[in-house]
Short mmCIF file of C-alpha atoms in Angstrom, two decimals:
data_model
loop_
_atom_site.label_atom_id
_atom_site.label_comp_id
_atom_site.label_asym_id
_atom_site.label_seq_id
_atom_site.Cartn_x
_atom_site.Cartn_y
_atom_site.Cartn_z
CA UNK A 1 0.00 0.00 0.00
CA UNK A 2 1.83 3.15 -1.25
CA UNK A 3 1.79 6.11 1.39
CA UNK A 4 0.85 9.47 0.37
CA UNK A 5 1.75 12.61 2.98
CA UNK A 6 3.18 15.95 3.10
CA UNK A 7 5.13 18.06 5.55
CA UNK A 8 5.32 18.24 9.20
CA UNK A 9 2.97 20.78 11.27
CA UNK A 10 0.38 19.82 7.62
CA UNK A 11 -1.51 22.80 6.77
CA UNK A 12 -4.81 22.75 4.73
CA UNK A 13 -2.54 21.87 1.33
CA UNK A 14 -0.33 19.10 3.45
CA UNK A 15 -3.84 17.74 4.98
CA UNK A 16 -6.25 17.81 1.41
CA UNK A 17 -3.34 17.09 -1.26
CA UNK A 18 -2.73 13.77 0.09
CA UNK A 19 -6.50 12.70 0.56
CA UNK A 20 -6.54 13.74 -3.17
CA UNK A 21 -3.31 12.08 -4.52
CA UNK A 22 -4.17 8.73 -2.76
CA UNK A 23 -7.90 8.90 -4.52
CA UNK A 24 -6.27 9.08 -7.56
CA UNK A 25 -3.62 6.65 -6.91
CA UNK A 26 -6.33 3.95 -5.80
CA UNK A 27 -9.77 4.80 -8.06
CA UNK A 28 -8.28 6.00 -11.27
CA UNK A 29 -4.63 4.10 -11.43
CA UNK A 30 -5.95 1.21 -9.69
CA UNK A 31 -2.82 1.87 -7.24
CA UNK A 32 -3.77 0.92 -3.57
CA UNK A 33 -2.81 4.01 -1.92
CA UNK A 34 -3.65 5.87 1.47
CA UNK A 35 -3.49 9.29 2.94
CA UNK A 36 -1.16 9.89 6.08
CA UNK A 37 -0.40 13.10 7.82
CA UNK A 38 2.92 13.87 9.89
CA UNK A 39 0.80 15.42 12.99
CA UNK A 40 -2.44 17.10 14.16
CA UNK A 41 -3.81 19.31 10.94
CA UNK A 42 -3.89 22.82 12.36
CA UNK A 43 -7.91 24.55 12.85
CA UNK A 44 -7.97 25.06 9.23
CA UNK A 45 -7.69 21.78 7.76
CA UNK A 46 -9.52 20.41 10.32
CA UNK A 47 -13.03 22.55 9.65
CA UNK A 48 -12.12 21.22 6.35
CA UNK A 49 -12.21 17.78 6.85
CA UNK A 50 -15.10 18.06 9.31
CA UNK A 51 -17.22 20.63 6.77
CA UNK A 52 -17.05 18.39 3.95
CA UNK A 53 -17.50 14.85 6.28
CA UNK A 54 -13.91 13.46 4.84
CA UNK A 55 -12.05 11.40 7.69
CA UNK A 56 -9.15 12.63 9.13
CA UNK A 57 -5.89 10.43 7.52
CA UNK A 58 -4.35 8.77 9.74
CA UNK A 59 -1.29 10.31 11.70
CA UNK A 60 2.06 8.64 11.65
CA UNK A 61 5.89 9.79 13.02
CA UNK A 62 7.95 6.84 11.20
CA UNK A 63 8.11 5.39 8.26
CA UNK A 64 8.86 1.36 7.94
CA UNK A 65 11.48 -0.18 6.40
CA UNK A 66 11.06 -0.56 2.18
CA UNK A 67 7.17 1.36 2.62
CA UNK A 68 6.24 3.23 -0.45
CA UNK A 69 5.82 6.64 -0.39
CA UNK A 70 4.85 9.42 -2.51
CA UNK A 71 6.04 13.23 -1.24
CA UNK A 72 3.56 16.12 -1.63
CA UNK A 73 4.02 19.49 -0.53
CA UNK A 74 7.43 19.81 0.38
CA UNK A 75 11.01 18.30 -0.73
CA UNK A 76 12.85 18.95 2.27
CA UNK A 77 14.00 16.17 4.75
CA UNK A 78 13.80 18.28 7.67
CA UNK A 79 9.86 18.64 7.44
CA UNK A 80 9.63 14.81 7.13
CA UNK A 81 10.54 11.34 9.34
CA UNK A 82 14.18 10.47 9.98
CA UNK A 83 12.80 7.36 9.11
CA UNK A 84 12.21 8.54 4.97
CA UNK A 85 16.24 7.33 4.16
CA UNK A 86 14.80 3.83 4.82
CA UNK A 87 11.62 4.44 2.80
CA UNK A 88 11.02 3.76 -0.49
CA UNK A 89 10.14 6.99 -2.23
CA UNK A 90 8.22 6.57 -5.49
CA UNK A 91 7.22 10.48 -6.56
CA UNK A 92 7.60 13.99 -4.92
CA UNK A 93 4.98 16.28 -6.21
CA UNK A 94 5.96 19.86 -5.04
CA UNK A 95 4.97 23.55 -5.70
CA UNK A 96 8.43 24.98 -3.34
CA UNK A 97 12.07 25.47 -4.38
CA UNK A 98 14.20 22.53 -4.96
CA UNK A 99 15.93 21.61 -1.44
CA UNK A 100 17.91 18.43 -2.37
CA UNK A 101 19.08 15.81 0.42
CA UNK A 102 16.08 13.38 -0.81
CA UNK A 103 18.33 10.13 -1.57
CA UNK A 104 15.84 7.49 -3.83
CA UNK A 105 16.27 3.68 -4.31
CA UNK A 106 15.44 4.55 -8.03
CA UNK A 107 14.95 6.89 -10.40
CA UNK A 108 11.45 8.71 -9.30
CA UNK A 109 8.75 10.87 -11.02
CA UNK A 110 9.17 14.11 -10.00
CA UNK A 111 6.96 17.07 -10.50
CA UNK A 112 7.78 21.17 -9.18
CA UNK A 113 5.48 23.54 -10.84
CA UNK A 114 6.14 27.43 -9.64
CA UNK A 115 2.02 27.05 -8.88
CA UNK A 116 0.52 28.41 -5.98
CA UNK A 117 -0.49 24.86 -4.35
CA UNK A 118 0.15 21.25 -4.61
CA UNK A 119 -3.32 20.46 -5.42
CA UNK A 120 -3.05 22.79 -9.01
CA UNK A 121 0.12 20.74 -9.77
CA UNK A 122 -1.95 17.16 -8.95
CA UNK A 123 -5.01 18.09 -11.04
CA UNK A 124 -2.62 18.95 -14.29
CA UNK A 125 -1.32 15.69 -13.88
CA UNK A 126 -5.04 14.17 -13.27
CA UNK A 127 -5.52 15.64 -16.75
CA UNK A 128 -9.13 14.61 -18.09
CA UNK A 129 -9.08 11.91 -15.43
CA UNK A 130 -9.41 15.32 -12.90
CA UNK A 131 -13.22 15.15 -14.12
CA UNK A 132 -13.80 12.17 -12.21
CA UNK A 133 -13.34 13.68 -8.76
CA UNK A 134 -16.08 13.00 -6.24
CA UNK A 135 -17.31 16.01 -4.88
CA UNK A 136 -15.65 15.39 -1.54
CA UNK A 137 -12.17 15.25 -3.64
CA UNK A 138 -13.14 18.27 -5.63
CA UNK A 139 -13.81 20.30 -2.39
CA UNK A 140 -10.22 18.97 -0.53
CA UNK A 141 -9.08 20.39 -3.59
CA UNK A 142 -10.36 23.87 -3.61
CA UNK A 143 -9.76 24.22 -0.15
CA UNK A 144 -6.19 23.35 -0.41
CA UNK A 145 -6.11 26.36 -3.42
CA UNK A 146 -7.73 28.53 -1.14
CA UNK A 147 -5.60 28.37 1.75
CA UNK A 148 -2.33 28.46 -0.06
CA UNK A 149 -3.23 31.72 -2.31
CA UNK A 150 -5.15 33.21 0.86
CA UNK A 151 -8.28 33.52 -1.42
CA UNK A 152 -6.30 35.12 -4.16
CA UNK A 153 -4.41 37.46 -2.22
CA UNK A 154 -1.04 35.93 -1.40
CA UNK A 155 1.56 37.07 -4.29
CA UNK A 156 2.05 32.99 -5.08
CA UNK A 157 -1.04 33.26 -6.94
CA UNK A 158 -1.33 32.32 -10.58
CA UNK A 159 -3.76 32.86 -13.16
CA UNK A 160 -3.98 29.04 -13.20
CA UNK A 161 -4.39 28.75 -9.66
CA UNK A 162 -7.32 31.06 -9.46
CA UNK A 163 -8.64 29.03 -13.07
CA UNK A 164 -8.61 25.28 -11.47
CA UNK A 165 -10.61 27.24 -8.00
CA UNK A 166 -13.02 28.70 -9.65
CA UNK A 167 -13.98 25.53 -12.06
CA UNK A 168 -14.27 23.19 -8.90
CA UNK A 169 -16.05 25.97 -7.04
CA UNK A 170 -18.86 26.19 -10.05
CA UNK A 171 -19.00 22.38 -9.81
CA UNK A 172 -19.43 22.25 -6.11
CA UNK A 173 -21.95 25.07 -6.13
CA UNK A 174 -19.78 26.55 -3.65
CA UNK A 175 -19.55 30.98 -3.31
CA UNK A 176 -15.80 31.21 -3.01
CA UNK A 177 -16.06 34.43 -0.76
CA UNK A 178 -18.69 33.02 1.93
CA UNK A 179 -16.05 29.42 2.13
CA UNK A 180 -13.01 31.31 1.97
CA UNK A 181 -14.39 33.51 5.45
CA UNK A 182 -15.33 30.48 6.90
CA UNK A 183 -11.77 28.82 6.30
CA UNK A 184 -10.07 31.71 7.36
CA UNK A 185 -12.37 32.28 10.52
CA UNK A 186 -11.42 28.25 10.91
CA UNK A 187 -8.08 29.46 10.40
CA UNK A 188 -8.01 32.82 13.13
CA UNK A 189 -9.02 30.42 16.16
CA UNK A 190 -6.04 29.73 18.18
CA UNK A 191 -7.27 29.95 21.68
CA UNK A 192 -6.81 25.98 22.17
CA UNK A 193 -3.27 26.27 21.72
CA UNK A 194 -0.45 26.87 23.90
CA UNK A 195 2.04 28.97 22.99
CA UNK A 196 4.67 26.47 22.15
CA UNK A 197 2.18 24.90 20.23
CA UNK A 198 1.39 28.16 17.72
CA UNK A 199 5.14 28.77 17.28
CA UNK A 200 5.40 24.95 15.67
CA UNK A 201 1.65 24.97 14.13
CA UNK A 202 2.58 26.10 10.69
CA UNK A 203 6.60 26.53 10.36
CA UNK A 204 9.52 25.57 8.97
CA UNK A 205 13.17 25.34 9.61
CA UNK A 206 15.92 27.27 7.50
CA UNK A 207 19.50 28.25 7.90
CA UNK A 208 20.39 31.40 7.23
CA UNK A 209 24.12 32.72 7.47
CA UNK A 210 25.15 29.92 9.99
CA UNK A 211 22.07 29.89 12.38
CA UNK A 212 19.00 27.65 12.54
CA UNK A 213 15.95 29.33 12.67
CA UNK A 214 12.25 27.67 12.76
CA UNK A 215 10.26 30.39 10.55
CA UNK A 216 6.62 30.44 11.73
CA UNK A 217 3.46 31.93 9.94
CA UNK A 218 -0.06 32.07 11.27
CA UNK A 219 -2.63 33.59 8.82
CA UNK A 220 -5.52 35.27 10.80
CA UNK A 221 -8.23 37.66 10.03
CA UNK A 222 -7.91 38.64 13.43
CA UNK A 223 -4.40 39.27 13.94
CA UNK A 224 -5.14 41.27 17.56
CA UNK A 225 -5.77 37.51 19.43
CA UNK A 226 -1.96 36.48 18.52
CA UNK A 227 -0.30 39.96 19.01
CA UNK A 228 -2.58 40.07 22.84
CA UNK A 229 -0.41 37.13 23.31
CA UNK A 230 3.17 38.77 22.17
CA UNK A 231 4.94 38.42 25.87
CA UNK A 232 4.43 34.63 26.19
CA UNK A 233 5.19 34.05 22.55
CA UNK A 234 7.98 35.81 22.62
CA UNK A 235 9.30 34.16 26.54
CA UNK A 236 8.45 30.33 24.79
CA UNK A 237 10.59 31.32 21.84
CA UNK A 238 13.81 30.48 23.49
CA UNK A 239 12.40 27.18 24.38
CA UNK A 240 10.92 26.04 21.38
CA UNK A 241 14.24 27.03 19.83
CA UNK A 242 16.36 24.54 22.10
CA UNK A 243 13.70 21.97 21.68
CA UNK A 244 14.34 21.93 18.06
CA UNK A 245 17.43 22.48 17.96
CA UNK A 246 17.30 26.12 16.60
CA UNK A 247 18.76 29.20 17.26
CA UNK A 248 15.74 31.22 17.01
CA UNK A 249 12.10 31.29 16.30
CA UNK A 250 10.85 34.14 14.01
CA UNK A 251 7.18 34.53 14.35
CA UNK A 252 5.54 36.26 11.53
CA UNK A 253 1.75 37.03 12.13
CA UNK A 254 -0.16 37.66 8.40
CA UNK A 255 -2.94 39.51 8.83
CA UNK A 256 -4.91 38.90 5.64
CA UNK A 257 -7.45 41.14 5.10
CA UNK A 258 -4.81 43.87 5.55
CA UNK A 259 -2.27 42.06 3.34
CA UNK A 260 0.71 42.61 6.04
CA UNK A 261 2.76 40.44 8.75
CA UNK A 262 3.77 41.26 11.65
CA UNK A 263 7.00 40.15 13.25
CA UNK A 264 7.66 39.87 16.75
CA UNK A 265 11.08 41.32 17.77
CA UNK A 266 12.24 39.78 21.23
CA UNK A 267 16.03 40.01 20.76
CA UNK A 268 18.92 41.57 18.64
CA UNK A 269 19.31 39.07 16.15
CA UNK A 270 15.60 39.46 15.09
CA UNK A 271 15.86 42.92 15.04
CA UNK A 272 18.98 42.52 12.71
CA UNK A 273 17.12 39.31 10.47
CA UNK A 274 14.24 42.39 10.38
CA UNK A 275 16.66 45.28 9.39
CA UNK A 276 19.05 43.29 6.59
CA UNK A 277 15.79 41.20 5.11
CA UNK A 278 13.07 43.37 4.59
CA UNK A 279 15.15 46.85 5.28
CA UNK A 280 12.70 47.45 8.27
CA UNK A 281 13.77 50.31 10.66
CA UNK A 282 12.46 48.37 14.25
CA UNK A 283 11.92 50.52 17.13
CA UNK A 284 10.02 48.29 19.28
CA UNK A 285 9.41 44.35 19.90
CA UNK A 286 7.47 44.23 16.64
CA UNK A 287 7.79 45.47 12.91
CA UNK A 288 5.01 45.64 10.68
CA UNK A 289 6.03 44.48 6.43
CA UNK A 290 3.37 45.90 4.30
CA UNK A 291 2.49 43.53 1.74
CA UNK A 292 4.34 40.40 3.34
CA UNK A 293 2.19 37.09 3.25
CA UNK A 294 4.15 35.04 1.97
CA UNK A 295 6.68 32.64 3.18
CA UNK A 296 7.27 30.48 -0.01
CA UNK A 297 8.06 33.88 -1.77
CA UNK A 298 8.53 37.08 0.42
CA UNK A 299 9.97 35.50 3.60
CA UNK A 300 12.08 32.51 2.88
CA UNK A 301 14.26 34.00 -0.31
CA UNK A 302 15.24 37.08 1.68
CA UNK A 303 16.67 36.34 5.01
CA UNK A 304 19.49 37.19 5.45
CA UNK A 305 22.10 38.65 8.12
#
């Protein structure tokens, strides 16, 4: 049975794409395949999987010996098991830059389209077959579109992206604007998480000029709730960070309806990440980036020191 997940901390993309890849793999290449996930789906995906009555994949930590997997949503070891080297990886199917450090028994299909989502990429490669999509596949789909281009908004967004959402939206009867708010409101409630749990929820870890950081996004329409909680955020940081073996947590809280992040500023090396990446001038513990929501293409690609 071929295994089909996506990063660690899985989003709404790393929680639907799978769920759609392994329908695909099972009804329409006659490919026994099932969905995993690498740890709770944050609020988002979950109202997703609840709203449109699709079960919840099943969450694993290792991989066994020889299993078959296919990769969606990320190429980078660090955001999967230590177990993968052991793994038998069949296909990556990816929409971020190429990381390398994914060794493969042999050669492999693999597919990176500068797209705004993994789920775009998997219905061009569907093809006409993308037609046969229950309704419950066509709606992990558009929700995975959704999230990642932040209802159009995010700068990742391609004409194509916006195309495939709005052709599974007319077939699902579904207003984009009234699901999107509902997603996002999904999305905005963090007040069943501890603090060291929001700093891991939706992150990722990247060196920059020698140091480890874990770079952490939360998309809200209500960014007040996360900034009310900026003291104990920023006093779990140093935690987290030794948990994980970084040097530092960067916290960077998108506020979507006002296209702009927010990031907290507990220390001098933040304040210099701030000053060198986005040429912020930081007077305070936080620094506002007008127009940053983004980390595939605003965040990552510019830190620097």
């Amino acid at each position: 049975m071929i295994q089909v997940l996506g990063h660690k901390s899985p989003d709404t993309d790393s929680t639907g794409s799978p769920i759609v890849w392994a329908w695909y793999l099972t009804e329409v290449k006659g490919t026994p395949a099932v969905p995993k996930l690498l740890g709770e789906p944050n609020t988002e995906a979950a109202f997703i999987l609840s709203h449109w009555g699709v079960a919840k994949p099943e969450i694993i930590s290792e991989l066994e010996p020889g299993a078959q997997v296919v990769i969606v949503d990320t190429n980078n070891p660090l955001e999967l098991p230590e177990s993968l080297p052991g793994a038998d990886v069949i296909a990556i199917i990816d929409h971020h830059l190429l990381t390398g450090g994914i060794k493969t028994k042999t050669p492999i299909d693999v597919t990176i389209r500068p797209l705004a989502c993994t789920a775009t990429v998997m219905i061009d490669l569907m093809g006409d077959d993308a037609a046969k999509m229950p309704d419950a596949i066509k709606a992990m789909a558009l929700s995975c579109i959704l999230s990642d281009t932040l209802e159009f908004r995010s700068p990742t967004t391609t004409p194509h992206d916006r195309h495939v959402a709005e052709k599974l939206a007319g077939d699902l009867g579904v207003s984009i604007p009234t699901y999107a708010a509902q997603m996002f409101a999904a999305k905005s409630d963090v007040s069943a998480f501890s603090d060291a749990e929001l700093l891991r929820m939706d992150s990722k870890e990247y060196e920059v000029g020698g140091k480890q950081f874990r770079v952490s996004v939360l998309e809200t329409t209500a960014p007040q709730v996360v900034l009310d909680r900026k003291a104990s955020l920023m006093a779990s940081m140093p935690q987290v960070a030794t948990e994980d073996g970084a040097d530092q947590v960067l916290l960077f809280i998108v506020d979507i309806l006002r296209e702009e992040a927010t990031l907290l500023v507990p220390n001098d090396l933040v304040r210099v990440v701030a000053e060198k990446s986005f040429g912020a001038a930081v007077a305070g513990d936080t620094v506002v980036l007008p127009g940053v929501m983004s980390r595939k293409k605003q965040i990552i690609p510019v830190l620097s020191l």
